[in-house]
Amino acid sequence: MSSEAAWVPVALSASIEPGTSAGAVVEGAELVVWRDAKGVAHVWEDRCPHRGMRMSFGFVRGDHIACLYHGWSYDTAGQCRHIPAHPDLDVPKTIKIATYAVEEAGGVIWTRLATAAQAADPLPTMGTNLPVRSLYADCSAAHALAILKQTLLPVGKGETCPGRLQVVTPHVWTLEAGALSLSIAVQLIGPQKIGLHILADEGAADLIPHLARWAQALRLALEEPVTVAEVA
Amino acid sequence: MSEITLYNHDLDENCYRVRLMLSFLGLAHEIVAIDMVPGHEEKGPAMRALNPLGSLPILKDGDLVLYGTQAILAHLARAHDAAGVWLPLEPAIFSRVMQWTFFSATALSCAIEARRVAVFGLGGDLETLKHEARQALRIMDDHMVLRHIEGFEWFAADTPTIADLSLLPSFALSRDYGIDHDEFPALRRWLRRFRILPGFRTMPGIPDYH
């Protein structure tokens, strides 16, 4: 388990367009990640207090997100502001969705599954990055680390180079090969399920398509049945 | 009576594919409602006279009677889309449109079957079907990741084609058979762009609001 103070990634910033929402799971906790019309990202518990419907199925209007079931509409603080079936009702303050701290850094949306009162770890420093893709695979973080230690990265002109893996924090890994520097924001979804939000340094624009194909092949390697030798 | 008749079941996603095409092309048509669930009317002798496979959709266009979803989409695009945008004939684009249109009939057949098992309670191994459907959706997401990097928003051309149309319902309806959209950011982006095309319409299972 991660510390609740830790910043954990839930999506690439570029994957959550203004006015849209998506679901994300962090260590079994279901979250909705949404971006309001002004471009501000929000991470909440993925549950409407009314009937338990997932808010990630809902729709964003301006700086409110509404539940798909009955249109209950919530402001950026998670407070319900409007119930269409009772348009004149002054909505009770108790109708509120749990919200989490959000920061965007290095091209990634980060959240902290702690209450506001708890001290926060520092935000991961990732520099300026170009998004490659988010890769989802059925494997543990430990297995992903073992595979990434052996990976060959595309470095241009059809050549590959062994990557040097560094675990900066449980949620930030880096891979370097020659002039190329990859940042991987690690989303622990479940014991055997992982999301790798992969970004490259600014100088690697021409390599992005190759890196996307490398990531696609990486998923095959991550999900290959583990051999006895590796277990031992 | 209009020239075009669709034998339809509102909850069937292959019928939805044809309804979408008719809507995008703005074609007047008559709908004949077939009691697919629970009546299996499409498997009765009257319907088998039109389609010996006993499946929906079936399209009548004048004297032509067609079955097979992808064949119907190709026919409507060739016969009724004067601009030729839904089925471009330039060889390089046409081949890609065919590849992905066939993908919807082959690799995605498990997704269509998974939804039938989940929604209509028909017999079948839902977990195996879901596993195969997830693999197919991953292939689609991988493709759209690369397309987006190359500056394109659609599967086979720089505009939507019958490839996008034939693939889209399996993703838009994936929650019906227990696959969420979390893992497919590139397909979410594509679905949002498809939804705002003029003539888009929903079916039960695809939210009206987004």
PDB file of C-alpha atoms in Angstrom, chain A residues 23 46 54 56-57, chain B residues 137 171 174-175 178-184:
ATOM      1  CA  GLY A  23     -12.871   6.725 -14.288  1.00  0.00           C
ATOM      2  CA  ASP A  46     -16.557   8.003  -8.154  1.00  0.00           C
ATOM      3  CA  ARG A  54     -20.495   6.311 -10.942  1.00  0.00           C
ATOM      4  CA  SER A  56     -17.395   9.073 -14.323  1.00  0.00           C
ATOM      5  CA  PHE A  57     -20.475   8.141 -16.402  1.00  0.00           C
TER       6      PHE A  57
ATOM      7  CA  LEU B 137     -10.450  -2.981 -27.792  1.00  0.00           C
ATOM      8  CA  PHE B 171     -16.796   0.522 -27.488  1.00  0.00           C
ATOM      9  CA  SER B 174     -18.827  -1.848 -23.620  1.00  0.00           C
ATOM     10  CA  ARG B 175     -20.182  -1.045 -20.148  1.00  0.00           C
ATOM     11  CA  GLY B 178     -18.736  -5.117 -18.050  1.00  0.00           C
ATOM     12  CA  ILE B 179     -15.760  -3.394 -19.699  1.00  0.00           C
ATOM     13  CA  ASP B 180     -15.216   0.165 -18.535  1.00  0.00           C
ATOM     14  CA  HIS B 181     -13.665   2.965 -20.560  1.00  0.00           C
ATOM     15  CA  ASP B 182     -10.868   3.695 -18.026  1.00  0.00           C
ATOM     16  CA  GLU B 183      -8.150   1.799 -19.894  1.00  0.00           C
ATOM     17  CA  PHE B 184      -8.842   3.225 -23.341  1.00  0.00           C
TER      18      PHE B 184
END
